[in-house]
mmCIF file of C-alpha atoms in Angstrom:
data_model
loop_
_atom_site.group_PDB
_atom_site.id
_atom_site.type_symbol
_atom_site.label_atom_id
_atom_site.label_comp_id
_atom_site.label_asym_id
_atom_site.label_seq_id
_atom_site.Cartn_x
_atom_site.Cartn_y
_atom_site.Cartn_z
ATOM 1 C CA MET A 1 58.186 34.101 37.302
ATOM 2 C CA ASP A 2 57.740 31.571 34.641
ATOM 3 C CA ASN A 3 60.534 31.755 31.541
ATOM 4 C CA HIS A 4 58.036 32.374 28.826
ATOM 5 C CA SER A 5 60.678 32.878 25.932
ATOM 6 C CA ALA A 6 60.767 29.101 26.066
ATOM 7 C CA MET A 7 57.030 28.465 25.705
ATOM 8 C CA PRO A 8 55.961 27.497 22.074
ATOM 9 C CA LEU A 9 54.744 30.621 20.499
ATOM 10 C CA PRO A 10 51.574 29.647 18.496
ATOM 11 C CA THR A 11 51.076 31.061 14.849
ATOM 12 C CA MET A 12 49.818 34.662 14.979
ATOM 13 C CA MET A 13 47.208 35.311 11.896
ATOM 14 C CA PRO A 14 47.073 39.342 10.955
ATOM 15 C CA SER A 15 44.096 40.385 9.605
ATOM 16 C CA ALA A 16 42.097 37.065 10.326
ATOM 17 C CA SER A 17 38.414 36.562 9.355
ATOM 18 C CA LEU A 18 36.430 35.832 12.371
ATOM 19 C CA GLN A 19 33.174 34.922 10.642
ATOM 20 C CA SER A 20 33.505 31.164 10.836
ATOM 21 C CA LEU A 21 34.326 31.838 14.813
ATOM 22 C CA ASN A 22 30.939 33.057 15.745
ATOM 23 C CA THR A 23 27.799 30.938 15.320
ATOM 24 C CA LEU A 24 26.029 34.312 14.175
ATOM 25 C CA ALA A 25 28.198 34.332 10.741
ATOM 26 C CA VAL A 26 29.085 38.122 11.488
ATOM 27 C CA PRO A 27 31.700 39.074 9.133
ATOM 28 C CA ALA A 28 34.200 40.386 11.121
ATOM 29 C CA THR A 29 38.105 40.588 11.384
ATOM 30 C CA ALA A 30 40.887 40.348 14.038
ATOM 31 C CA ALA A 31 43.914 42.574 14.013
ATOM 32 C CA PHE A 32 45.654 39.165 14.880
ATOM 33 C CA LEU A 33 44.245 35.263 15.597
ATOM 34 C CA ALA A 34 45.984 32.667 17.658
ATOM 35 C CA ARG A 35 44.972 29.011 18.151
ATOM 36 C CA VAL A 36 45.698 28.191 21.859
ATOM 37 C CA SER A 37 46.135 24.175 23.151
ATOM 38 C CA SER A 38 47.906 24.901 26.067
ATOM 39 C CA VAL A 39 48.417 26.625 28.813
ATOM 40 C CA GLU A 40 52.008 26.915 28.043
ATOM 41 C CA GLN A 41 51.221 28.461 24.799
ATOM 42 C CA LEU A 42 48.134 30.740 25.991
ATOM 43 C CA ARG A 43 51.258 32.582 28.684
ATOM 44 C CA ALA A 44 53.561 32.146 25.782
ATOM 45 C CA VAL A 45 50.896 34.810 23.645
ATOM 46 C CA LEU A 46 50.185 36.736 26.437
ATOM 47 C CA ALA A 47 53.930 37.500 27.036
ATOM 48 C CA TRP A 48 54.072 38.303 22.840
ATOM 49 C CA ARG A 49 51.148 40.797 23.885
ATOM 50 C CA LYS A 50 53.279 42.609 26.380
ATOM 51 C CA GLN A 51 56.484 42.493 24.125
ATOM 52 C CA GLU A 52 54.564 43.907 21.140
ATOM 53 C CA ALA A 53 53.360 47.354 23.259
ATOM 54 C CA GLY A 54 56.725 48.030 24.800
ATOM 55 C CA GLN A 55 55.809 51.155 26.548
ATOM 56 C CA GLY A 56 51.824 51.438 25.366
ATOM 57 C CA ASP A 57 49.241 49.986 25.716
ATOM 58 C CA PRO A 58 48.791 46.504 24.684
ATOM 59 C CA LEU A 59 46.427 44.841 22.621
ATOM 60 C CA PRO A 60 42.926 44.246 23.694
ATOM 61 C CA ILE A 61 42.229 40.796 24.150
ATOM 62 C CA MET A 62 39.025 38.657 23.090
ATOM 63 C CA ALA A 63 38.913 34.953 23.927
ATOM 64 C CA LEU A 64 36.949 32.926 21.874
ATOM 65 C CA GLY A 65 35.731 28.967 22.413
ATOM 66 C CA GLY A 66 32.841 27.801 20.396
ATOM 67 C CA GLY A 67 31.885 31.581 19.181
ATOM 68 C CA SER A 68 28.381 30.938 20.233
ATOM 69 C CA ASN A 69 27.461 33.733 22.920
ATOM 70 C CA VAL A 70 28.716 36.822 20.987
ATOM 71 C CA VAL A 71 27.958 39.540 19.014
ATOM 72 C CA LEU A 72 30.646 41.329 16.913
ATOM 73 C CA ALA A 73 29.364 44.605 16.225
ATOM 74 C CA ALA A 74 32.688 45.289 14.587
ATOM 75 C CA ASP A 75 35.977 44.680 13.436
ATOM 76 C CA PHE A 76 38.038 43.465 16.716
ATOM 77 C CA PRO A 77 41.447 45.947 16.717
ATOM 78 C CA GLY A 78 43.273 42.884 18.766
ATOM 79 C CA LEU A 79 44.147 39.757 19.800
ATOM 80 C CA VAL A 80 41.781 37.119 19.696
ATOM 81 C CA LEU A 81 43.243 34.091 21.248
ATOM 82 C CA GLN A 82 40.997 30.745 20.254
ATOM 83 C CA ILE A 83 40.585 28.342 23.029
ATOM 84 C CA ASP A 84 41.615 25.318 22.134
ATOM 85 C CA ILE A 85 42.848 23.389 24.967
ATOM 86 C CA GLN A 86 41.704 19.751 25.530
ATOM 87 C CA GLY A 87 41.442 16.743 28.246
ATOM 88 C CA ARG A 88 39.427 15.348 30.649
ATOM 89 C CA ASP A 89 40.577 13.746 33.326
ATOM 90 C CA ILE A 90 39.365 12.166 36.642
ATOM 91 C CA ILE A 91 41.300 14.044 39.512
ATOM 92 C CA ALA A 92 39.507 12.288 42.625
ATOM 93 C CA GLU A 93 36.192 10.590 43.690
ATOM 94 C CA ASP A 94 34.426 8.657 46.344
ATOM 95 C CA ASP A 95 31.600 7.019 47.150
ATOM 96 C CA ASP A 96 28.889 9.319 45.752
ATOM 97 C CA TYR A 97 31.142 11.610 43.444
ATOM 98 C CA VAL A 98 33.363 11.765 40.722
ATOM 99 C CA TRP A 99 35.426 15.161 40.382
ATOM 100 C CA LEU A 100 35.965 15.734 36.417
ATOM 101 C CA LYS A 101 38.509 18.130 35.080
ATOM 102 C CA VAL A 102 37.810 19.146 31.753
ATOM 103 C CA GLY A 103 39.766 21.283 29.454
ATOM 104 C CA ALA A 104 38.193 25.101 28.164
ATOM 105 C CA GLY A 105 38.330 24.257 24.818
ATOM 106 C CA GLU A 106 36.163 20.961 24.483
ATOM 107 C CA ASN A 107 32.654 21.084 23.205
ATOM 108 C CA TRP A 108 29.959 21.431 26.195
ATOM 109 C CA HIS A 109 27.312 18.990 24.327
ATOM 110 C CA GLN A 110 30.553 16.431 23.216
ATOM 111 C CA LEU A 111 31.262 16.393 27.393
ATOM 112 C CA VAL A 112 27.467 15.977 28.227
ATOM 113 C CA GLU A 113 27.414 12.995 25.961
ATOM 114 C CA PHE A 114 30.913 11.772 27.610
ATOM 115 C CA CYS A 115 28.894 12.336 30.918
ATOM 116 C CA MET A 116 26.303 10.081 29.817
ATOM 117 C CA ASN A 117 28.471 7.182 28.133
ATOM 118 C CA PHE A 118 30.550 7.048 31.682
ATOM 119 C CA HIS A 119 27.375 7.090 34.062
ATOM 120 C CA TYR A 120 28.578 10.727 35.345
ATOM 121 C CA TRP A 121 25.105 12.277 36.781
ATOM 122 C CA GLY A 122 24.043 15.996 36.763
ATOM 123 C CA LEU A 123 24.593 17.650 33.533
ATOM 124 C CA GLU A 124 22.284 15.655 30.813
ATOM 125 C CA ASN A 125 19.522 18.612 31.159
ATOM 126 C CA LEU A 126 22.331 20.694 29.927
ATOM 127 C CA ALA A 127 22.559 18.480 26.564
ATOM 128 C CA LEU A 128 22.780 20.166 23.000
ATOM 129 C CA ILE A 129 24.140 23.908 24.128
ATOM 130 C CA PRO A 130 26.134 24.891 21.769
ATOM 131 C CA GLY A 131 29.569 26.347 23.248
ATOM 132 C CA SER A 132 32.659 25.397 24.482
ATOM 133 C CA VAL A 133 33.287 24.268 28.348
ATOM 134 C CA GLY A 134 35.471 27.365 29.140
ATOM 135 C CA ALA A 135 32.675 29.739 28.102
ATOM 136 C CA ALA A 136 30.055 28.325 30.224
ATOM 137 C CA PRO A 137 31.370 29.382 33.845
ATOM 138 C CA ILE A 138 31.156 32.809 32.384
ATOM 139 C CA GLN A 139 27.522 33.326 32.315
ATOM 140 C CA ASN A 140 26.155 30.093 34.456
ATOM 141 C CA ILE A 141 24.822 28.206 31.570
ATOM 142 C CA GLY A 142 21.620 27.091 32.809
ATOM 143 C CA ALA A 143 18.201 25.359 30.832
ATOM 144 C CA TYR A 144 15.667 22.690 31.792
ATOM 145 C CA GLY A 145 16.026 23.341 35.707
ATOM 146 C CA VAL A 146 19.346 22.981 36.165
ATOM 147 C CA GLU A 147 22.151 25.583 35.977
ATOM 148 C CA LEU A 148 26.214 24.950 35.624
ATOM 149 C CA CYS A 149 26.843 26.171 39.607
ATOM 150 C CA ASP A 150 25.150 23.002 40.633
ATOM 151 C CA TYR A 151 27.565 20.652 39.874
ATOM 152 C CA PHE A 152 30.715 22.594 39.579
ATOM 153 C CA SER A 153 33.727 22.434 41.942
ATOM 154 C CA GLU A 154 36.410 24.654 40.788
ATOM 155 C CA LEU A 155 38.435 26.410 37.792
ATOM 156 C CA SER A 156 41.449 27.189 36.569
ATOM 157 C CA ALA A 157 42.841 30.679 35.011
ATOM 158 C CA VAL A 158 45.466 32.690 33.501
ATOM 159 C CA GLU A 159 45.447 36.498 34.718
ATOM 160 C CA ILE A 160 46.025 38.095 31.800
ATOM 161 C CA LYS A 161 48.224 40.782 33.060
ATOM 162 C CA SER A 162 50.332 38.275 34.770
ATOM 163 C CA GLY A 163 50.423 35.181 33.238
ATOM 164 C CA LEU A 164 49.888 33.431 35.987
ATOM 165 C CA SER A 165 47.514 30.675 36.648
ATOM 166 C CA VAL A 166 44.809 31.041 39.655
ATOM 167 C CA ASN A 167 41.941 28.698 40.673
ATOM 168 C CA PHE A 168 38.723 29.934 41.732
ATOM 169 C CA ASP A 169 36.183 27.426 43.885
ATOM 170 C CA LYS A 170 32.337 28.232 43.710
ATOM 171 C CA THR A 171 31.651 31.016 46.252
ATOM 172 C CA ALA A 172 34.791 32.897 44.613
ATOM 173 C CA CYS A 173 32.941 32.701 40.877
ATOM 174 C CA ARG A 174 29.956 34.416 42.544
ATOM 175 C CA PHE A 175 27.416 32.442 40.271
ATOM 176 C CA GLY A 176 23.954 34.049 39.761
ATOM 177 C CA TYR A 177 21.128 33.571 37.085
ATOM 178 C CA ARG A 178 23.553 33.906 33.580
ATOM 179 C CA ASP A 179 26.224 35.610 36.078
ATOM 180 C CA SER A 180 29.565 35.388 37.337
ATOM 181 C CA ILE A 181 32.398 37.430 38.897
ATOM 182 C CA PHE A 182 33.937 37.204 34.784
ATOM 183 C CA LYS A 183 31.068 39.175 33.756
ATOM 184 C CA GLN A 184 31.411 41.465 36.575
ATOM 185 C CA GLN A 185 34.080 42.729 38.876
ATOM 186 C CA MET A 186 36.876 39.778 36.910
ATOM 187 C CA LYS A 187 35.461 41.058 33.392
ATOM 188 C CA ASP A 188 38.340 40.713 30.755
ATOM 189 C CA ARG A 189 41.130 40.059 33.581
ATOM 190 C CA TYR A 190 41.003 35.978 33.189
ATOM 191 C CA ILE A 191 40.965 33.728 31.019
ATOM 192 C CA ILE A 192 39.583 30.258 31.666
ATOM 193 C CA THR A 193 41.941 27.026 30.784
ATOM 194 C CA SER A 194 40.038 24.395 32.589
ATOM 195 C CA VAL A 195 36.848 23.344 34.721
ATOM 196 C CA THR A 196 36.417 20.684 37.405
ATOM 197 C CA PHE A 197 32.907 19.179 37.651
ATOM 198 C CA LYS A 198 31.597 17.537 40.679
ATOM 199 C CA LEU A 199 29.156 14.454 39.322
ATOM 200 C CA ARG A 200 26.910 12.218 40.739
ATOM 201 C CA LYS A 201 27.692 8.507 40.870
ATOM 202 C CA GLU A 202 23.890 7.660 41.298
ATOM 203 C CA PRO A 203 21.316 9.890 39.269
ATOM 204 C CA ALA A 204 19.177 12.904 40.690
ATOM 205 C CA VAL A 205 16.928 13.404 38.133
ATOM 206 C CA VAL A 206 15.534 16.380 37.496
ATOM 207 C CA CYS A 207 12.568 16.972 35.359
ATOM 208 C CA GLU A 208 9.714 18.989 36.954
ATOM 209 C CA TYR A 209 11.328 22.356 34.878
ATOM 210 C CA PRO A 210 7.611 22.959 32.825
ATOM 211 C CA ALA A 211 8.720 21.662 29.342
ATOM 212 C CA LEU A 212 10.144 18.903 30.513
ATOM 213 C CA LYS A 213 7.128 17.665 32.198
ATOM 214 C CA GLN A 214 4.651 18.419 29.659
ATOM 215 C CA PHE A 215 7.285 16.368 27.290
ATOM 216 C CA PHE A 216 6.881 13.722 29.696
ATOM 217 C CA GLU A 217 3.028 13.751 29.952
ATOM 218 C CA GLN A 218 2.556 13.703 26.260
ATOM 219 C CA GLN A 219 4.506 11.205 26.436
ATOM 220 C CA SER A 220 2.948 8.927 28.688
ATOM 221 C CA GLU A 221 -0.788 9.995 27.424
ATOM 222 C CA GLU A 222 0.859 8.591 23.701
ATOM 223 C CA GLY A 223 1.910 5.565 25.376
ATOM 224 C CA LEU A 224 5.589 5.741 24.446
ATOM 225 C CA GLU A 225 8.236 4.777 26.484
ATOM 226 C CA TYR A 226 9.329 8.372 27.273
ATOM 227 C CA GLY A 227 6.331 8.366 29.027
ATOM 228 C CA VAL A 228 7.626 5.688 31.913
ATOM 229 C CA GLU A 229 8.123 6.824 34.991
ATOM 230 C CA PRO A 230 10.408 7.832 36.440
ATOM 231 C CA PRO A 231 12.905 9.050 34.216
ATOM 232 C CA SER A 232 15.920 8.209 33.646
ATOM 233 C CA PRO A 233 19.007 10.260 33.280
ATOM 234 C CA HIS A 234 18.970 8.679 29.171
ATOM 235 C CA ARG A 235 15.317 9.722 28.872
ATOM 236 C CA VAL A 236 15.824 13.159 30.483
ATOM 237 C CA PHE A 237 19.173 13.771 27.847
ATOM 238 C CA ASP A 238 16.993 12.957 25.087
ATOM 239 C CA ALA A 239 13.984 14.145 25.874
ATOM 240 C CA VAL A 240 15.936 17.933 26.263
ATOM 241 C CA CYS A 241 17.887 17.213 23.275
ATOM 242 C CA SER A 242 14.102 16.594 21.429
ATOM 243 C CA ILE A 243 12.666 19.747 22.953
ATOM 244 C CA ARG A 244 15.734 22.051 21.856
ATOM 245 C CA GLN A 245 16.029 20.517 18.389
ATOM 246 C CA SER A 246 12.245 21.293 17.698
ATOM 247 C CA LYS A 247 12.743 25.062 19.599
ATOM 248 C CA LEU A 248 16.210 26.067 18.311
ATOM 249 C CA PRO A 249 17.152 26.364 14.802
ATOM 250 C CA ASP A 250 20.982 24.468 14.318
ATOM 251 C CA PRO A 251 23.366 27.635 14.123
ATOM 252 C CA ASP A 252 25.370 25.468 11.134
ATOM 253 C CA VAL A 253 22.060 25.660 8.963
ATOM 254 C CA ILE A 254 20.567 29.331 10.178
ATOM 255 C CA PRO A 255 23.235 31.296 11.576
ATOM 256 C CA ASN A 256 21.930 32.578 15.453
ATOM 257 C CA VAL A 257 23.569 32.602 19.441
ATOM 258 C CA GLY A 258 20.629 30.341 20.955
ATOM 259 C CA SER A 259 18.699 32.547 23.266
ATOM 260 C CA PHE A 260 19.108 36.268 22.325
ATOM 261 C CA PHE A 261 17.680 38.021 25.397
ATOM 262 C CA LYS A 262 17.896 36.937 29.335
ATOM 263 C CA ASN A 263 14.459 35.819 30.870
ATOM 264 C CA PRO A 264 13.551 38.925 33.020
ATOM 265 C CA VAL A 265 13.044 39.065 36.471
ATOM 266 C CA VAL A 266 10.199 40.479 38.112
ATOM 267 C CA THR A 267 8.960 41.525 41.484
ATOM 268 C CA GLN A 268 5.551 39.329 42.644
ATOM 269 C CA GLU A 269 3.394 43.125 42.368
ATOM 270 C CA GLN A 270 4.454 43.729 38.661
ATOM 271 C CA TYR A 271 3.763 40.034 38.060
ATOM 272 C CA GLN A 272 0.454 40.270 39.270
ATOM 273 C CA ASN A 273 -0.304 43.576 37.290
ATOM 274 C CA LEU A 274 0.814 41.613 34.328
ATOM 275 C CA GLN A 275 -1.279 38.901 34.619
ATOM 276 C CA GLN A 276 -4.109 40.813 34.929
ATOM 277 C CA GLN A 277 -3.473 42.575 31.413
ATOM 278 C CA HIS A 278 -1.966 40.002 29.680
ATOM 279 C CA GLU A 279 -4.304 36.494 29.704
ATOM 280 C CA GLY A 280 -1.506 33.332 29.704
ATOM 281 C CA LEU A 281 1.011 35.245 30.858
ATOM 282 C CA VAL A 282 4.255 32.699 31.618
ATOM 283 C CA GLY A 283 6.651 32.931 34.605
ATOM 284 C CA TYR A 284 8.039 30.860 37.493
ATOM 285 C CA PRO A 285 8.923 31.458 40.800
ATOM 286 C CA VAL A 286 12.496 32.322 41.547
ATOM 287 C CA GLU A 287 14.206 33.557 44.320
ATOM 288 C CA ASN A 288 13.268 35.929 47.196
ATOM 289 C CA GLY A 289 9.915 35.090 45.898
ATOM 290 C CA GLN A 290 10.577 37.245 42.595
ATOM 291 C CA ILE A 291 9.214 35.804 39.045
ATOM 292 C CA LYS A 292 11.291 35.149 36.083
ATOM 293 C CA LEU A 293 9.265 35.960 32.783
ATOM 294 C CA ALA A 294 9.591 34.146 29.563
ATOM 295 C CA ALA A 295 11.210 36.625 26.896
ATOM 296 C CA GLY A 296 10.572 34.663 24.419
ATOM 297 C CA TRP A 297 6.895 34.646 25.449
ATOM 298 C CA LEU A 298 6.631 38.333 25.674
ATOM 299 C CA ILE A 299 8.203 38.659 22.472
ATOM 300 C CA ASP A 300 6.249 36.302 20.332
ATOM 301 C CA GLN A 301 2.693 38.555 21.946
ATOM 302 C CA ALA A 302 4.250 41.725 20.947
ATOM 303 C CA GLY A 303 4.361 40.075 17.360
ATOM 304 C CA TRP A 304 7.926 39.695 16.506
ATOM 305 C CA ARG A 305 7.915 36.073 16.087
ATOM 306 C CA GLY A 306 9.084 35.553 12.039
ATOM 307 C CA TYR A 307 9.904 39.127 11.538
ATOM 308 C CA GLN A 308 12.539 40.337 8.815
ATOM 309 C CA GLN A 309 14.367 43.312 8.850
ATOM 310 C CA ASN A 310 17.030 43.069 6.016
ATOM 311 C CA SER A 311 19.105 39.878 6.062
ATOM 312 C CA VAL A 312 18.689 39.790 10.002
ATOM 313 C CA GLY A 313 15.409 38.494 11.218
ATOM 314 C CA VAL A 314 13.470 36.711 14.201
ATOM 315 C CA HIS A 315 12.778 32.646 14.098
ATOM 316 C CA LYS A 316 9.943 31.887 12.725
ATOM 317 C CA ASP A 317 9.242 29.145 15.718
ATOM 318 C CA GLN A 318 11.319 30.784 18.611
ATOM 319 C CA ALA A 319 10.715 34.327 19.321
ATOM 320 C CA LEU A 320 13.712 34.260 21.452
ATOM 321 C CA VAL A 321 16.566 33.230 18.735
ATOM 322 C CA LEU A 322 17.663 36.278 16.581
ATOM 323 C CA VAL A 323 19.020 34.825 13.323
ATOM 324 C CA ASN A 324 21.088 35.704 10.810
ATOM 325 C CA PRO A 325 20.855 33.895 7.077
ATOM 326 C CA GLY A 326 22.442 37.246 5.533
ATOM 327 C CA HIS A 327 25.277 37.341 6.837
ATOM 328 C CA ALA A 328 24.530 40.794 7.761
ATOM 329 C CA SER A 329 26.797 42.914 10.323
ATOM 330 C CA GLY A 330 26.565 42.793 13.876
ATOM 331 C CA ALA A 331 25.321 46.182 13.975
ATOM 332 C CA GLU A 332 22.470 45.235 11.995
ATOM 333 C CA ILE A 333 21.414 42.592 14.113
ATOM 334 C CA LEU A 334 21.823 44.678 17.402
ATOM 335 C CA LEU A 335 19.916 47.318 15.659
ATOM 336 C CA LEU A 336 16.963 44.774 15.641
ATOM 337 C CA ALA A 337 17.396 44.076 19.280
ATOM 338 C CA LYS A 338 17.235 47.539 20.315
ATOM 339 C CA LYS A 339 13.639 47.414 18.303
ATOM 340 C CA ILE A 340 12.946 44.360 19.903
ATOM 341 C CA GLN A 341 13.927 46.062 23.748
ATOM 342 C CA ASP A 342 12.126 49.266 22.885
ATOM 343 C CA ASP A 343 8.628 47.298 22.052
ATOM 344 C CA ILE A 344 8.606 44.913 25.129
ATOM 345 C CA LYS A 345 9.441 47.686 27.525
ATOM 346 C CA ALA A 346 6.816 50.204 25.866
ATOM 347 C CA LYS A 347 3.990 47.169 25.886
ATOM 348 C CA PHE A 348 4.897 45.401 29.444
ATOM 349 C CA GLY A 349 6.893 47.827 31.376
ATOM 350 C CA VAL A 350 9.750 44.904 31.136
ATOM 351 C CA VAL A 351 13.315 45.471 30.239
ATOM 352 C CA LEU A 352 15.171 43.014 28.360
ATOM 353 C CA GLU A 353 18.759 42.092 28.781
ATOM 354 C CA VAL A 354 21.039 41.131 25.699
ATOM 355 C CA GLU A 355 22.172 37.824 26.825
ATOM 356 C CA PRO A 356 25.328 37.305 24.540
ATOM 357 C CA ARG A 357 28.650 39.225 24.540
ATOM 358 C CA ILE A 358 28.859 42.091 22.274
ATOM 359 C CA TYR A 359 32.350 43.511 21.310
ATOM 360 C CA GLN A 360 31.944 46.890 19.612
#
């Protein structure tokens, strides 16, 4: 067993504000906050937590990266760990691939830029997704036809109960649409410390996603460089950034967590019935013959885009994004979300699932 007492313990901040650590800018506090910059520090903090508890229950734990996928519905009565583990290291390569191990505290978009600069291909469609690398596998982030699992090799995590490091390969993570084992059976049992990606040395451009395809077609019609076929990875990266910046507000300007709801998946029969009732219904085929609906389209059609309720609202340009310009409580944000969910269920018979993690 490791000697936890010899490990450096980071500063433990009592009654710490979390408002600047969540992109919704929700005013909430934690009983304790610690910034962890190494696996050794993480183990030391976990040992401290166990020691403080004595014979009682240890403090609940929340691991925070960029704070871009959480809703703090109340003050957190436990220990918040801000994961700041850095590092980008090539651990293996062959003629076709490079395996890049990245610290969980690295900024996601900066990682994508790094990979572009060194011609490690695959992540370009995931540009400008807010948050940290360690949070990315938990919900299997995805955008514009690519998911994290497409270029995932393995991750390392520390078990909260024992303080021991464990590796998870792709199969063990049980990735699904915006899902993984860390949101299901292994929820709150591990803290991810690093992620290893298997990236291509030769580009394999993915640009068939409708929004990307439309972007390049429009550029071609206007005679601009972006319309040149086939698009390079750099052009895909630039296109993704352009589309996201035109559709999604900057959390530093208007507090938000990006997409607040998952795109619901329905059966072919349900999709066809909805098509007959709602002209222009947006849907994309997925596995098992099912159809993924555009949650933003449903919310927009129901009239919620631009809606304001006290200090919270729905973004004026993107109905999928709830915004918190007045720094309202998490409870107020969730109240608005519930109204939208109830309305969409009543109008379309479709259940919308909240995408960010809710801490109550």
